[in-house]
């Protein structure tokens, strides 16, 4: 009889940190201690606390072990699983509390700062079930929504429920999901399609990947529901080939669903047929745009198509098509099970439900979070994310990746939803949230995202193909201290031209990081242009490394590690020291910063 379950995170983050070796070690030591009939090992999807991986949770106690190594497993098995004694040194510190406050010294994972402000809908099963076991999905009401839809509801009922819920597309644009389905449903054709966009090309975004890795059956169920609503019998999941774990688990889920009669002919004896397959993308960012994605599925070069006609009329293979991203679909089964009012009760007036964010950058708790729409940036960064490491100040957060903009520290109490972000010149995007501290140069950040979009432009239209390159050239000129005030005006004017004239969303949103940084951090641009200084000390061409002779003890560590031999002794000897100090010759310095990192006495600074 099973008395304990050991859940091991099998998401990409923990897998790259060695969770497979940990799972193998658990099996070895469980068998060696004769516990194989009492302990069940379960490989799950992402728990969300990616910075603490590899993650192991032992139930029924709910003990949360973080940063586990294979060498730790023997102790966990022999102490915790065999003798019932928690291995305190491996327990995540937020799940511990003084013994006099709690009998066993442990608190529920759901009561930690990271989890207690979250409301998991799209991520409800991630880290909870075995994603490769359809029975575990069914045990948590999996496929109940599909059964309800096929046996109790008409297609019109389904579309109305999704429309009334207020669900909007989570892929970036925020288009009303039910309305999109309603545009496709009346169109007559011998074949219609449902497409799931799992391309997820934004730097720093890994929400869709985690859902596919941790709960692939919910996407299958949602796509079948959409197929019933619009009259489609075929579905495609377009997922990038760089997601091997997601692809593997999704294929296992599709095979299991077919075996159980939940895909294929006459599902639930309703007469409804629906099947689906996976198509791998080659990693082109432009294929996140729905028409480029469909072009790629058809076997052609991924380039956007002019609209109209819209995909609801003429989409994949020229047939009526609905395309939604992974997170959008992940909400659908719960909406159909619990009702439109349940979903609409969360969020704000025009942005209902929850949103998944991939927290990255300068933040303590890197990982996945899901919060109700309308949660403030301050709550996400400080209450859930644990704040900025090393006592640094929060400077800005980039939302929407290369298509988005930055939220400055002055607007940290803004409620995050579609309309508030658009009002400040940003956008939700797919949910990447990159946190930046005081050491970040905002001009350099704009340049980073422009480099990405220049590289990812498909080249079909001139405003995007040529215009973004000109933008990048101007930014490069400014970061090298060669810009003029006239360049700032040209930069802004070109941004607006590219937005107005590009053929698809990639080009239309490519200038957003530049416009947002110009709006909120124009003083940094001016400093680069007029003062020839980078206030954050990031842009190498504008840096000067200097040694304070009164702090230098003459140890020579800086000179010994300089790769270009540009640091030499001087005749000056600081008071209280016996050795001559050193000086950096700026004309030869390559601004690598090695000298500063090697100096233990903080005698070297950069300006």
Coordinates of C-alpha atoms in Angstrom, one line a residue:
X1 CA 0.0 0.0 0.0
X2 CA 1.3 3.4 -1.0
X3 CA 1.9 5.6 2.1
X4 CA 4.0 8.4 0.6
X5 CA 4.4 10.1 -2.8
X6 CA 7.6 11.7 -3.9
X7 CA 7.0 14.4 -6.5
X8 CA 10.1 15.3 -8.6
X9 CA 9.9 18.3 -10.9
X10 CA 10.4 17.2 -14.5
X11 CA 10.2 20.6 -16.1
X12 CA 12.9 21.9 -18.4
X13 CA 14.5 24.0 -15.6
X14 CA 14.8 21.2 -13.1
X15 CA 15.7 18.7 -15.8
X16 CA 18.6 20.9 -16.8
X17 CA 19.7 21.0 -13.2
X18 CA 19.8 17.2 -12.9
X19 CA 16.3 16.1 -11.8
X20 CA 16.5 12.9 -13.8
X21 CA 19.6 11.8 -11.9
X22 CA 17.7 12.6 -8.6
X23 CA 14.8 10.4 -9.8
X24 CA 17.2 7.5 -10.6
X25 CA 18.8 7.9 -7.2
X26 CA 15.4 7.8 -5.4
X27 CA 14.5 4.6 -7.2
X28 CA 17.8 3.0 -6.3
X29 CA 17.7 3.9 -2.6
X30 CA 13.9 3.2 -2.2
X31 CA 14.5 -0.3 -3.6
X32 CA 17.6 -0.8 -1.4
X33 CA 15.6 0.0 1.7
X34 CA 12.7 -2.3 0.7
X35 CA 10.2 0.6 0.3
X36 CA 9.2 0.1 -3.4
X37 CA 5.8 -1.1 -2.4
X38 CA 5.2 1.9 0.0
X39 CA 6.6 4.9 -1.9
X40 CA 5.5 6.1 -5.3
X41 CA 7.8 8.3 -7.4
X42 CA 6.0 10.8 -9.6
X43 CA 7.7 13.0 -12.2
X44 CA 5.6 16.2 -12.5
X45 CA 5.6 19.5 -14.4
X46 CA 7.0 22.8 -13.2
X47 CA 6.2 23.9 -9.6
X48 CA 7.0 27.5 -10.5
X49 CA 10.0 28.1 -8.2
X50 CA 12.5 27.6 -10.9
X51 CA 15.4 29.3 -9.0
X52 CA 15.2 26.6 -6.3
X53 CA 15.4 23.6 -8.6
X54 CA 15.8 20.7 -8.6
X55 CA 12.6 20.5 -6.5
X56 CA 11.3 17.5 -4.6
X57 CA 8.0 17.4 -2.6
X58 CA 7.1 14.6 -0.3
X59 CA 3.4 13.9 0.4
X60 CA 1.3 13.6 2.5
X61 CA 3.4 15.9 4.6
X62 CA 4.0 18.3 1.8
X63 CA 7.6 18.8 2.7
X64 CA 9.3 21.0 0.1
X65 CA 13.0 20.1 -0.6
X66 CA 14.9 22.6 -2.8
X67 CA 18.2 22.5 -4.7
X68 CA 18.4 18.7 -4.1
X69 CA 21.5 16.9 -5.3
X70 CA 21.8 13.2 -6.1
X71 CA 24.1 12.9 -3.1
X72 CA 21.2 14.1 -0.8
X73 CA 18.8 11.4 -1.9
X74 CA 20.1 8.6 0.4
X75 CA 19.6 10.9 3.4
X76 CA 16.1 11.8 2.4
X77 CA 15.1 8.2 1.9
X78 CA 16.7 6.9 5.1
X79 CA 15.7 9.7 7.4
X80 CA 12.4 11.0 6.0
X81 CA 10.9 8.1 4.1
X82 CA 12.2 5.3 6.4
X83 CA 12.3 7.0 9.9
X84 CA 9.9 9.9 9.4
X85 CA 12.4 12.6 10.2
X86 CA 12.5 15.7 7.9
X87 CA 15.9 16.6 6.5
X88 CA 15.9 20.2 7.7
X89 CA 19.0 21.4 5.8
X90 CA 17.3 20.7 2.5
X91 CA 13.8 22.2 3.3
X92 CA 12.9 25.4 1.5
X93 CA 13.3 28.1 4.2
X94 CA 9.9 29.7 3.6
X95 CA 8.2 26.5 4.6
X96 CA 9.8 26.4 8.0
X97 CA 8.7 28.3 11.1
X98 CA 9.8 28.2 14.8
X99 CA 8.7 25.0 16.6
X100 CA 6.9 26.9 19.2
X101 CA 4.6 28.4 16.6
X102 CA 3.8 25.2 14.7
X103 CA 3.8 21.7 16.0
X104 CA 5.9 20.1 13.3
X105 CA 7.8 23.3 12.2
X106 CA 6.5 23.2 8.6
X107 CA 3.9 25.4 6.8
X108 CA 1.9 24.5 3.7
X109 CA 3.6 25.4 0.4
X110 CA 0.4 27.3 -0.5
X111 CA 1.0 29.6 2.5
X112 CA 4.4 30.7 1.4
X113 CA 4.8 34.3 0.1
X114 CA 5.5 32.9 -3.4
X115 CA 2.2 30.9 -3.6
X116 CA -0.4 32.6 -1.3
X117 CA -1.0 35.6 -3.6
X118 CA -1.4 33.3 -6.7
X119 CA -4.5 31.9 -8.2
X120 CA -3.7 29.0 -10.4
X121 CA -6.1 28.3 -13.3
X122 CA -3.9 27.7 -16.3
X123 CA -1.3 26.2 -14.1
X124 CA -3.7 24.3 -11.8
X125 CA -2.3 20.8 -12.6
X126 CA 1.4 21.7 -13.1
X127 CA 3.5 20.2 -10.4
X128 CA 0.4 18.3 -9.1
X129 CA -0.1 15.4 -11.5
X130 CA 2.0 13.0 -13.6
X131 CA 1.7 14.6 -17.1
X132 CA 2.4 11.3 -18.8
X133 CA -0.6 9.5 -17.0
X134 CA -4.0 10.2 -18.4
X135 CA -5.7 8.6 -15.4
X136 CA -4.2 11.3 -13.1
X137 CA -5.6 14.0 -15.4
X138 CA -9.0 12.3 -15.4
X139 CA -8.8 12.1 -11.6
X140 CA -8.7 15.9 -11.3
X141 CA -11.8 16.4 -13.6
X142 CA -9.9 16.0 -16.8
X143 CA -12.1 15.6 -19.9
X144 CA -15.2 16.3 -17.8
X145 CA -15.6 19.6 -19.6
X146 CA -15.4 17.9 -23.0
X147 CA -18.0 15.3 -21.8
X148 CA -20.3 18.1 -20.6
X149 CA -19.9 20.0 -23.9
X150 CA -20.6 17.0 -26.1
X151 CA -23.6 15.7 -24.2
X152 CA -25.3 18.8 -22.7
X153 CA -24.4 21.8 -24.8
X154 CA -24.8 23.1 -28.3
X155 CA -21.9 24.7 -30.2
X156 CA -23.7 28.1 -29.7
X157 CA -23.9 27.4 -25.9
X158 CA -20.1 26.8 -25.8
X159 CA -19.3 30.0 -27.6
X160 CA -21.6 32.0 -25.5
X161 CA -20.1 30.6 -22.3
X162 CA -16.5 31.4 -23.5
X163 CA -17.7 34.9 -24.6
X164 CA -19.5 35.6 -21.3
X165 CA -16.4 34.6 -19.3
X166 CA -14.5 37.6 -20.8
X167 CA -11.5 35.4 -21.7
X168 CA -9.1 37.2 -24.0
X169 CA -6.2 35.8 -26.0
X170 CA -3.1 35.3 -23.8
X171 CA -0.7 35.3 -26.7
X172 CA -0.2 39.1 -26.7
X173 CA -3.0 40.8 -28.5
X174 CA -5.8 40.2 -26.0
X175 CA -8.5 39.6 -28.6
X176 CA -11.7 38.2 -27.1
X177 CA -11.6 34.5 -27.4
X178 CA -15.3 33.8 -27.7
X179 CA -15.7 36.5 -30.4
X180 CA -12.9 34.9 -32.4
X181 CA -14.7 31.5 -32.2
X182 CA -18.0 33.2 -33.2
X183 CA -16.4 34.7 -36.3
X184 CA -15.3 31.2 -37.5
X185 CA -18.4 29.1 -36.5
X186 CA -20.9 30.3 -39.2
X187 CA -18.5 29.9 -42.1
X188 CA -19.3 26.9 -44.2
X189 CA -16.4 24.7 -45.4
X190 CA -15.7 21.0 -46.0
X191 CA -12.9 21.3 -43.5
X192 CA -12.1 23.6 -40.6
X193 CA -9.1 23.7 -38.3
X194 CA -8.1 24.5 -34.7
X195 CA -4.5 25.6 -34.2
X196 CA -2.6 25.9 -30.9
X197 CA 0.2 28.4 -31.0
X198 CA 3.0 27.0 -28.8
X199 CA 5.8 28.8 -30.6
X200 CA 6.6 31.1 -27.7
X201 CA 9.5 33.0 -29.1
X202 CA 9.8 35.9 -26.6
X203 CA 13.2 36.0 -24.8
X204 CA 12.6 35.0 -21.2
X205 CA 9.1 33.5 -21.8
X206 CA 8.5 29.9 -20.8
X207 CA 4.8 29.8 -19.7
X208 CA 3.4 27.8 -22.6
X209 CA 6.3 25.3 -22.5
X210 CA 5.6 24.7 -18.8
X211 CA 1.8 24.1 -19.4
X212 CA 2.6 21.6 -22.2
X213 CA 5.2 19.9 -20.0
X214 CA 3.0 19.8 -16.9
X215 CA -0.6 19.4 -18.2
X216 CA -0.7 18.5 -21.9
X217 CA -4.1 16.9 -21.7
X218 CA -5.8 20.2 -20.9
X219 CA -4.7 21.5 -24.3
X220 CA -6.0 18.5 -26.0
X221 CA -9.4 18.8 -24.2
X222 CA -9.6 22.5 -24.9
X223 CA -8.8 22.1 -28.6
X224 CA -11.5 19.4 -29.0
X225 CA -14.0 21.8 -27.3
X226 CA -13.1 24.5 -29.7
X227 CA -13.4 22.1 -32.6
X228 CA -16.9 21.2 -31.5
X229 CA -17.9 24.9 -31.1
X230 CA -16.7 26.0 -34.6
X231 CA -17.3 22.7 -36.5
X232 CA -13.7 21.7 -36.9
X233 CA -12.5 18.1 -36.9
X234 CA -8.7 18.6 -37.2
X235 CA -6.2 20.3 -34.9
X236 CA -2.6 21.2 -35.0
X237 CA -0.2 22.2 -32.2
X238 CA 2.6 24.2 -33.6
X239 CA 5.5 23.9 -31.0
X240 CA 9.1 24.9 -31.4
X241 CA 11.5 22.0 -31.7
X242 CA 13.6 23.5 -28.9
X243 CA 11.0 22.1 -26.5
X244 CA 11.8 18.4 -26.6
X245 CA 10.2 17.6 -23.2
X246 CA 7.0 19.4 -24.1
X247 CA 6.9 17.7 -27.5
X248 CA 7.4 14.2 -26.0
X249 CA 4.8 14.6 -23.3
X250 CA 2.2 16.1 -25.7
X251 CA 2.7 13.2 -28.1
X252 CA 2.2 10.7 -25.2
X253 CA -0.9 12.6 -24.2
X254 CA -2.3 12.5 -27.8
X255 CA -1.7 8.8 -28.0
X256 CA -3.3 8.2 -24.7
X257 CA -6.4 10.3 -25.6
X258 CA -6.8 8.3 -28.8
X259 CA -6.5 5.0 -26.9
X260 CA -9.3 6.2 -24.5
X261 CA -11.5 7.3 -27.3
X262 CA -11.2 11.0 -26.4
X263 CA -9.7 11.8 -29.8
X264 CA -10.8 10.3 -33.0
X265 CA -14.2 9.2 -34.2
X266 CA -17.5 9.5 -32.3
X267 CA -16.1 11.0 -29.1
X268 CA -18.4 10.2 -26.1
X269 CA -20.8 8.6 -28.6
X270 CA -21.8 12.1 -29.6
X271 CA -21.1 11.7 -33.3
X272 CA -18.4 14.4 -33.0
X273 CA -15.0 13.6 -34.7
X274 CA -11.8 15.4 -33.7
X275 CA -8.1 14.5 -34.1
X276 CA -4.9 16.4 -33.9
X277 CA -1.2 16.3 -34.5
X278 CA 2.0 18.1 -33.7
X279 CA 4.0 20.3 -36.1
X280 CA 7.5 21.4 -35.1
X281 CA 8.7 24.9 -35.7
X282 CA 12.3 25.9 -36.4
X283 CA 12.4 28.7 -33.9
X284 CA 11.5 31.7 -36.1
X285 CA 10.0 34.5 -33.9
X286 CA 7.8 35.7 -36.7
X287 CA 6.0 32.3 -36.7
X288 CA 4.4 33.5 -33.5
X289 CA 2.2 35.6 -35.7
X290 CA -0.8 33.5 -36.6
X291 CA -0.7 33.8 -40.4
X292 CA 3.0 33.2 -40.5
X293 CA 2.5 30.2 -38.2
X294 CA -0.2 28.7 -40.6
X295 CA 2.1 29.3 -43.6
X296 CA 4.8 27.3 -41.8
X297 CA 2.4 24.5 -41.0
X298 CA 1.6 24.3 -44.7
X299 CA 5.3 23.6 -45.3
X300 CA 6.3 27.1 -46.6
X301 CA 8.7 29.8 -45.4
X302 CA 7.1 31.4 -42.3
X303 CA 6.0 34.8 -43.6
X304 CA 2.8 36.7 -42.6
X305 CA -0.1 37.0 -45.0
X306 CA -2.1 40.2 -45.6
X307 CA -5.4 40.5 -43.7
X308 CA -8.2 40.5 -44.7
X309 CA -9.1 37.8 -45.3
X310 CA -8.8 36.8 -41.7
X311 CA -8.1 33.2 -40.6
X312 CA -11.6 32.8 -39.4
X313 CA -12.6 33.0 -43.1
X314 CA -9.5 31.8 -44.9
X315 CA -6.8 30.4 -42.6
X316 CA -4.8 27.1 -42.7
X317 CA -4.9 25.5 -46.1
X318 CA -7.3 28.3 -47.1
X319 CA -10.0 26.9 -44.7
X320 CA -11.7 28.6 -41.8
X321 CA -9.4 28.4 -38.8
X322 CA -9.3 29.4 -35.1
X323 CA -5.8 29.9 -33.6
X324 CA -5.2 30.5 -29.8
X325 CA -2.1 30.1 -27.8
X326 CA -1.5 27.5 -25.1
X327 CA -2.4 29.6 -22.1
X328 CA -5.7 30.7 -23.7
X329 CA -6.7 27.1 -24.3
X330 CA -5.6 26.1 -20.8
X331 CA -8.4 28.2 -19.3
X332 CA -11.2 26.8 -21.5
X333 CA -12.0 23.5 -19.7
X334 CA -12.3 25.2 -16.3
X335 CA -14.6 27.9 -17.8
X336 CA -16.9 25.2 -19.2
X337 CA -16.9 23.2 -16.0
X338 CA -17.3 26.1 -13.5
X339 CA -19.1 28.6 -15.6
X340 CA -18.6 32.0 -17.2
X341 CA -19.4 33.9 -14.0
X342 CA -16.7 32.0 -12.0
X343 CA -14.0 33.1 -14.5
X344 CA -15.4 36.6 -14.9
X345 CA -15.4 37.1 -11.1
X346 CA -11.6 37.3 -11.3
X347 CA -9.6 40.1 -12.7
X348 CA -10.7 43.6 -13.8
X349 CA -13.7 45.0 -15.7
X350 CA -12.1 44.5 -19.2
X351 CA -9.4 41.9 -18.4
X352 CA -11.0 38.9 -16.8
X353 CA -9.4 35.9 -15.2
X354 CA -5.7 35.3 -14.3
X355 CA -2.4 35.7 -16.2
X356 CA 0.7 33.6 -16.1
X357 CA 4.0 35.5 -16.0
X358 CA 7.5 34.2 -16.4
X359 CA 9.5 36.1 -13.9
X360 CA 13.1 36.6 -14.8
X361 CA 16.0 39.0 -14.6
X362 CA 17.1 40.7 -11.4
X363 CA 14.7 39.1 -9.0
X364 CA 15.0 36.6 -6.1
X365 CA 12.4 34.1 -7.1
X366 CA 12.9 33.4 -10.8
X367 CA 10.0 31.2 -12.1
X368 CA 6.3 31.0 -13.1
X369 CA 3.5 32.8 -11.3
X370 CA -0.2 33.1 -12.0
X371 CA -2.1 36.0 -10.6
X372 CA -5.5 37.6 -11.1
X373 CA -5.6 40.3 -13.7
X374 CA -5.3 43.7 -11.9
X375 CA -2.5 42.6 -9.5
X376 CA 0.0 45.4 -9.2
X377 CA 3.6 45.1 -10.4
X378 CA 4.7 45.7 -6.8
X379 CA 2.9 42.7 -5.5
X380 CA 4.4 40.5 -8.3
X381 CA 7.9 41.7 -7.7
X382 CA 8.1 42.1 -4.0
X383 CA 5.3 39.9 -2.4
X384 CA 5.7 37.0 -4.8
X385 CA 9.1 37.4 -6.4
X386 CA 10.9 38.2 -3.2
X387 CA 12.3 41.6 -4.4
X388 CA 15.5 42.6 -6.0
X389 CA 18.7 40.7 -4.9
X390 CA 21.7 42.3 -3.1
X391 CA 19.7 45.3 -1.8
X392 CA 19.5 46.9 -5.3
X393 CA 16.7 49.3 -6.3
X394 CA 14.0 48.3 -8.7
X395 CA 14.3 50.3 -11.9
X396 CA 11.9 48.9 -14.5
X397 CA 10.2 45.8 -15.8
X398 CA 10.0 44.8 -19.4
X399 CA 6.7 43.2 -20.4
X400 CA 5.9 41.6 -23.7
X401 CA 9.5 40.9 -24.6
X402 CA 10.7 42.5 -27.9
X403 CA 7.1 43.5 -28.7
X404 CA 6.5 45.2 -25.4
X405 CA 7.7 48.1 -23.4
X406 CA 9.0 48.9 -19.9
X407 CA 7.2 49.9 -16.8
X408 CA 9.3 52.3 -14.7
X409 CA 9.7 52.3 -10.9
X410 CA 7.4 55.3 -10.7
X411 CA 4.5 53.2 -12.0
X412 CA 5.2 50.1 -9.9
X413 CA 1.7 50.3 -8.3
X414 CA -0.1 50.1 -11.7
X415 CA -2.6 47.3 -11.9
X416 CA -1.4 44.9 -14.6
X417 CA -4.1 44.3 -17.3
X418 CA -4.4 44.8 -21.1
X419 CA -5.7 48.3 -21.1
X420 CA -3.4 49.8 -18.4
X421 CA -0.4 48.5 -20.2
X422 CA -1.5 49.8 -23.6
X423 CA -2.2 53.2 -22.0
X424 CA 1.5 53.5 -20.9
X425 CA 2.8 52.3 -24.2
X426 CA 3.5 48.7 -23.2
X427 CA 1.7 45.5 -23.9
X428 CA 0.9 42.2 -22.1
X429 CA 2.6 40.1 -24.6
X430 CA 2.7 36.4 -23.9
X431 CA 3.7 37.0 -20.3
X432 CA 7.5 37.4 -20.1
X433 CA 8.3 39.8 -17.2
X434 CA 12.0 40.8 -17.1
X435 CA 12.9 42.7 -13.9
X436 CA 15.7 45.3 -14.1
X437 CA 17.6 46.9 -11.2
X438 CA 19.6 50.2 -10.9
X439 CA 22.6 48.7 -12.8
X440 CA 20.6 48.3 -16.0
X441 CA 21.1 50.7 -18.9
X442 CA 17.8 51.4 -20.6
X443 CA 19.4 52.4 -23.8
X444 CA 21.3 49.1 -23.9
X445 CA 18.0 47.2 -23.1
X446 CA 16.3 48.9 -26.1
X447 CA 19.3 48.0 -28.3
X448 CA 19.2 44.3 -27.1
X449 CA 15.6 43.9 -28.1
X450 CA 16.2 45.7 -31.5
X451 CA 19.0 43.3 -32.2
X452 CA 16.6 40.4 -31.6
X453 CA 13.9 41.8 -33.9
X454 CA 16.3 42.7 -36.6
X455 CA 17.6 39.1 -36.6
X456 CA 14.1 37.7 -36.5
X457 CA 12.5 39.8 -39.2
X458 CA 11.3 37.7 -42.1
X459 CA 12.3 40.4 -44.5
X460 CA 9.0 40.5 -46.4
X461 CA 8.2 44.2 -45.9
X462 CA 10.6 47.2 -46.2
X463 CA 9.6 49.1 -43.0
X464 CA 10.5 46.1 -40.9
X465 CA 13.4 44.7 -42.9
X466 CA 15.2 48.1 -43.4
X467 CA 13.6 50.3 -40.7
X468 CA 14.5 48.2 -37.7
X469 CA 18.2 48.0 -39.0
X470 CA 18.3 51.8 -39.1
X471 CA 16.9 52.0 -35.6
X472 CA 19.6 49.6 -34.4
X473 CA 22.3 51.6 -36.1
X474 CA 21.1 54.8 -34.3
X475 CA 21.0 53.0 -31.0
X476 CA 24.5 51.6 -31.5
X477 CA 25.7 55.1 -32.4
X478 CA 24.2 56.5 -29.2
X479 CA 25.7 53.8 -26.9
X480 CA 29.1 54.5 -28.4
X481 CA 28.8 58.2 -27.5
X482 CA 28.6 59.4 -31.1
X483 CA 24.9 60.3 -31.1
X484 CA 23.4 63.8 -31.4
X485 CA 20.2 65.3 -30.0
X486 CA 18.9 65.4 -33.6
X487 CA 19.3 61.6 -33.6
X488 CA 16.8 61.3 -30.8
X489 CA 14.2 63.0 -32.8
X490 CA 14.9 60.9 -35.8
X491 CA 14.8 57.8 -33.7
X492 CA 11.4 58.6 -32.4
X493 CA 10.0 59.6 -35.8
X494 CA 11.3 56.3 -37.4
X495 CA 9.7 54.3 -34.6
X496 CA 6.3 55.7 -35.4
X497 CA 6.8 55.2 -39.2
X498 CA 7.7 51.5 -38.7
X499 CA 4.7 50.9 -36.4
X500 CA 2.3 52.5 -38.9
X501 CA 3.6 50.7 -42.1
X502 CA 4.9 47.2 -41.2
X503 CA 2.9 44.3 -42.6
X504 CA 2.5 42.2 -39.4
X505 CA 2.7 42.4 -35.6
X506 CA 6.4 41.8 -35.5
X507 CA 7.3 45.0 -37.3
X508 CA 4.4 47.0 -35.8
X509 CA 5.5 46.3 -32.3
X510 CA 9.3 46.2 -32.8
X511 CA 9.8 49.9 -31.9
X512 CA 7.9 49.5 -28.6
X513 CA 11.0 49.0 -26.4
X514 CA 12.6 52.1 -28.0
X515 CA 9.5 54.3 -27.6
X516 CA 8.9 53.2 -24.0
X517 CA 12.5 53.8 -22.9
X518 CA 12.5 57.2 -24.7
X519 CA 9.3 58.1 -22.9
X520 CA 10.3 57.0 -19.4
X521 CA 14.1 57.2 -19.5
X522 CA 14.9 60.0 -21.9
X523 CA 17.4 61.5 -19.5
X524 CA 19.5 58.4 -20.0
X525 CA 19.5 58.9 -23.7
X526 CA 20.5 62.6 -23.2
X527 CA 23.3 61.5 -20.9
X528 CA 24.7 59.2 -23.6
X529 CA 24.5 62.0 -26.2
X530 CA 25.4 65.1 -24.3
X531 CA 27.6 63.9 -21.4
X532 CA 29.0 60.9 -23.2
X533 CA 28.3 58.9 -20.1
X534 CA 26.3 55.8 -19.4
X535 CA 24.6 56.4 -16.0
X536 CA 24.3 52.7 -15.3
X537 CA 27.9 52.0 -16.3
X538 CA 27.0 49.4 -18.9
X539 CA 27.9 50.8 -22.3
X540 CA 31.6 49.9 -22.7
X541 CA 32.6 52.7 -25.1
X542 CA 31.5 55.3 -22.5
X543 CA 33.2 53.7 -19.5
X544 CA 36.4 54.7 -17.8
X545 CA 38.0 52.5 -15.2
X546 CA 40.2 54.3 -12.6
X547 CA 42.2 53.3 -9.6
X548 CA 42.0 55.4 -6.4
X549 CA 45.6 55.7 -5.4
X550 CA 44.7 56.2 -1.7
X551 CA 42.8 52.9 -1.6
X552 CA 45.3 50.9 -3.7
X553 CA 47.7 48.8 -1.5
X554 CA 49.9 48.0 -4.5
X555 CA 49.2 44.2 -4.4
X556 CA 49.2 44.1 -8.2
X557 CA 46.2 41.7 -8.6
X558 CA 44.7 44.1 -11.2
X559 CA 47.8 44.3 -13.3
X560 CA 48.4 40.5 -13.1
X561 CA 44.9 39.8 -14.4
X562 CA 44.7 42.5 -17.1
X563 CA 44.4 40.7 -20.5
X564 CA 45.9 43.7 -22.4
X565 CA 48.7 44.8 -20.0
X566 CA 47.3 48.3 -19.6
X567 CA 47.8 48.6 -15.8
X568 CA 51.2 49.7 -14.5
X569 CA 52.9 50.8 -11.3
X570 CA 53.2 54.5 -10.3
X571 CA 55.6 56.2 -8.0
X572 CA 52.9 57.2 -5.6
X573 CA 52.7 55.3 -2.3
X574 CA 49.4 55.7 -0.3
X575 CA 49.7 56.7 3.4
X576 CA 49.9 53.6 5.5
X577 CA 51.1 51.4 2.7
X578 CA 54.6 50.3 1.6
X579 CA 54.0 49.5 -2.1
X580 CA 53.4 51.9 -5.0
X581 CA 49.9 52.1 -6.3
X582 CA 48.8 51.3 -9.9
X583 CA 47.3 53.2 -12.7
X584 CA 45.1 52.2 -15.7
X585 CA 46.0 53.7 -19.1
X586 CA 42.6 54.3 -20.7
X587 CA 43.8 54.5 -24.3
X588 CA 44.6 50.7 -24.1
X589 CA 41.8 49.6 -21.8
X590 CA 39.3 47.2 -23.4
X591 CA 36.7 47.8 -20.6
X592 CA 36.5 44.1 -19.7
X593 CA 36.1 44.9 -16.0
X594 CA 38.4 42.1 -14.8
X595 CA 40.6 44.4 -12.8
X596 CA 37.5 45.7 -10.8
X597 CA 36.3 42.2 -10.1
X598 CA 39.8 41.1 -8.8
X599 CA 40.4 44.1 -6.5
X600 CA 39.4 43.1 -3.0
X601 CA 39.8 46.6 -1.6
X602 CA 37.3 48.4 -3.9
X603 CA 40.0 50.7 -5.1
X604 CA 38.8 50.5 -8.8
X605 CA 35.7 52.2 -10.0
X606 CA 34.0 52.7 -13.3
X607 CA 32.4 56.0 -14.5

